[in-house]
Amino acid sequence: MMLRRGFIIFLPRLVGLLVVACCSVSIVYMLACTPKGDNEQLALPRVHGPTAKEGYEAILQEREEQHRNYIISLKKQIAQLKAELQGRSEQLKNMQDQHPDPLDMQLDPSNPEKAQANLLAFLRSQIDKAEVHSGIKLSTEYAAVPFESFTLQKVYQLETGLTRHPEEKPVRKDKRDELIEVIELAVGSLNNPEGDSGTKRRVYTASDFIEGIYRTEKDKGTLYELTFKGDTKHQFKKIVLFRPFGPVMKVKNENVNMADTLINVIVPLAKRASKFRQFMQNFREMGIQQDGRIHLTVVYFGKEQMNEVKSILENTSKSANFKNFTFIQLNEEFSRGKGLDIGARVWKGSNVVLFFCDVDIYFTAEFLNSCRLNTQPGKKVFYPVLFSQYNPSIIYGHQDSIPSLEQQLIIKKETGFWRDFGFGMTCQYRSDFINIGGFDLDIKGWGGEDVHLYRKYLHSNLIVIRTPVRGLFHLWHEKRCLDELTPEQYKMCMQSKAMNEASHGQLGMLVFRQEIENHLHRQKLSSKKT
């Protein structure tokens, strides 16, 4: 469509240029044929001179020859312009045929043959556009799309996050099925080579596969290069496959009105009054003042610090004129799953979006809208990946003072990491939570209940939206490893603590602090001597 529009815009301009050229030729011709001024006229022979007749004939013949040559030259130029115009038109038409516009790729049921031909042409064009047959110029070293490698059993990957390993078995079913399909296609291609039907040849199997590499260009497709054993030790068979991505197709175009969609933020709590005060500052600014379509449910375990927590809640209610909150107190041992479950079931209003939250979480008003937009009753639940903050004392230890909390919430590798192993913060409609069976109330304390609920949703027909979000942060707090833990548990606890403290590079600076200080001391001494 874009090419066709470009052609329609380009064609009148080219025709206009041709008309201007013809007009220019005519003007030049008229100027050339206009008689010269008196001072510029050729010296004519005298009328009564002996060579008058011959002179006039010679001049007229010369002028006629000049005009004839000039006209021939102009005709050639016009013919060249017409040929160029026709060539450009054919070039644009060929480009349209070879690279159809994805938005024009309508699968018209009235003409399935044309639709299929257009689709095949588009898929073939994806191979030409991708970096398959030749390289492309890149602006920086970071613009290159890296390959990942694989064998029959393992995948070796660069992007690991915190839950994936540099070497691992493909756990996700789509990735596992993808690589199995590619290997099977390559084996089939080796056993059925084109133009080699009569000769006897060996039969290849998956056991002949040595290794493969693959990479995905998100707008074009996935390239696979697979290596198999050859007939001798130093011979190999190489198969290159490409899975082209099809054209973008419109699935839905709808208006979404969230003006009346209420979110019930449920927070289980025991003690931690100072953290709750910090949480309420965030809740007041983002939830009450900026968003305004929000309810808060606090499920409190025990009585220690309870009055302080209630006082913080009541002060916020008075100062912000906020009445949409519920306080539930339970005289029993803390259980996060039970607190969230009770908070969800105590709601008596219409179907509402539930946001399961913790007291050490910071959210923005934009996140609350993401919470609404990524949930749909009976259809979708939202499991955001939040950004976990490193220890500010380490991150900003080289500065005179630690910045304010709002200034600390920057998404960079030096300031934190995507907490892709956590499933505790989630948004879903209350009806979906009730229908799925809620939390496992046998799980006590922290941990385990969130993964159990997450698996329930994965085993259902609901769509689970799992994505990093820029408006949800886990604030750093000290992690204590208790003496009651076994040596192995204590080691794992310390590893987890280190992961939450700082980045690899920052921890390295702490380890080599003495070596760095010695270097700086030597530098000072050497500068004094000089």
mmCIF file of C-alpha atoms in Angstrom, residues 256-267 283 291 293-297 340 343-345 347 349-357 367-378 380-384 425-434 457:
data_model
loop_
_atom_site.group_PDB
_atom_site.id
_atom_site.type_symbol
_atom_site.label_atom_id
_atom_site.label_comp_id
_atom_site.label_asym_id
_atom_site.label_seq_id
_atom_site.Cartn_x
_atom_site.Cartn_y
_atom_site.Cartn_z
ATOM 1 C CA VAL A 256 -11.314 0.393 26.595
ATOM 2 C CA ASN A 257 -12.967 2.550 29.253
ATOM 3 C CA MET A 258 -11.402 2.132 32.716
ATOM 4 C CA ALA A 259 -13.006 5.193 34.322
ATOM 5 C CA ASP A 260 -15.116 3.096 36.721
ATOM 6 C CA THR A 261 -12.719 0.159 37.245
ATOM 7 C CA LEU A 262 -11.870 -0.048 40.940
ATOM 8 C CA ILE A 263 -8.709 -1.721 42.273
ATOM 9 C CA ASN A 264 -8.688 -3.294 45.721
ATOM 10 C CA VAL A 265 -5.094 -3.265 47.009
ATOM 11 C CA ILE A 266 -4.732 -6.042 49.610
ATOM 12 C CA VAL A 267 -1.751 -5.886 51.994
ATOM 13 C CA PHE A 283 -0.359 4.960 48.439
ATOM 14 C CA ASP A 291 -5.490 7.625 40.477
ATOM 15 C CA ARG A 293 -10.193 4.653 41.789
ATOM 16 C CA ILE A 294 -8.740 2.559 44.584
ATOM 17 C CA HIS A 295 -9.608 0.701 47.797
ATOM 18 C CA LEU A 296 -7.157 -0.493 50.465
ATOM 19 C CA THR A 297 -7.563 -3.666 52.511
ATOM 20 C CA LEU A 340 -4.581 -12.205 50.947
ATOM 21 C CA GLY A 343 -8.864 -9.843 52.111
ATOM 22 C CA ALA A 344 -10.191 -11.012 48.745
ATOM 23 C CA ARG A 345 -13.192 -12.905 50.132
ATOM 24 C CA TRP A 347 -15.154 -7.865 49.653
ATOM 25 C CA GLY A 349 -19.181 -5.175 46.311
ATOM 26 C CA SER A 350 -19.343 -5.896 42.587
ATOM 27 C CA ASN A 351 -16.562 -7.719 40.753
ATOM 28 C CA VAL A 352 -13.321 -5.850 41.398
ATOM 29 C CA VAL A 353 -9.661 -6.000 40.336
ATOM 30 C CA LEU A 354 -7.511 -7.372 43.168
ATOM 31 C CA PHE A 355 -3.896 -6.215 43.480
ATOM 32 C CA PHE A 356 -1.996 -8.467 45.899
ATOM 33 C CA CYS A 357 0.724 -6.265 47.342
ATOM 34 C CA PHE A 367 1.191 0.768 36.995
ATOM 35 C CA LEU A 368 -2.376 0.852 38.338
ATOM 36 C CA ASN A 369 -3.610 1.460 34.788
ATOM 37 C CA SER A 370 -1.430 -1.432 33.560
ATOM 38 C CA CYS A 371 -3.060 -3.544 36.263
ATOM 39 C CA ARG A 372 -6.498 -2.695 34.852
ATOM 40 C CA LEU A 373 -5.582 -3.040 31.177
ATOM 41 C CA ASN A 374 -3.946 -6.458 31.549
ATOM 42 C CA THR A 375 -6.787 -8.121 33.464
ATOM 43 C CA GLN A 376 -10.119 -9.292 32.114
ATOM 44 C CA PRO A 377 -12.670 -11.399 33.999
ATOM 45 C CA GLY A 378 -12.731 -14.968 32.733
ATOM 46 C CA LYS A 380 -6.699 -12.671 31.608
ATOM 47 C CA VAL A 381 -4.676 -12.347 34.824
ATOM 48 C CA PHE A 382 -1.610 -10.120 35.229
ATOM 49 C CA TYR A 383 1.725 -11.245 36.720
ATOM 50 C CA PRO A 384 4.117 -8.262 36.416
ATOM 51 C CA MET A 425 2.586 -9.208 43.119
ATOM 52 C CA THR A 426 -0.358 -9.968 40.866
ATOM 53 C CA CYS A 427 -3.591 -8.459 39.528
ATOM 54 C CA GLN A 428 -6.729 -10.440 38.783
ATOM 55 C CA TYR A 429 -10.469 -10.056 39.011
ATOM 56 C CA ARG A 430 -12.001 -11.333 42.227
ATOM 57 C CA SER A 431 -14.259 -13.714 40.292
ATOM 58 C CA ASP A 432 -11.234 -15.436 38.726
ATOM 59 C CA PHE A 433 -9.483 -15.714 42.095
ATOM 60 C CA ILE A 434 -12.576 -17.305 43.687
ATOM 61 C CA TYR A 457 -3.646 -20.059 36.642
#
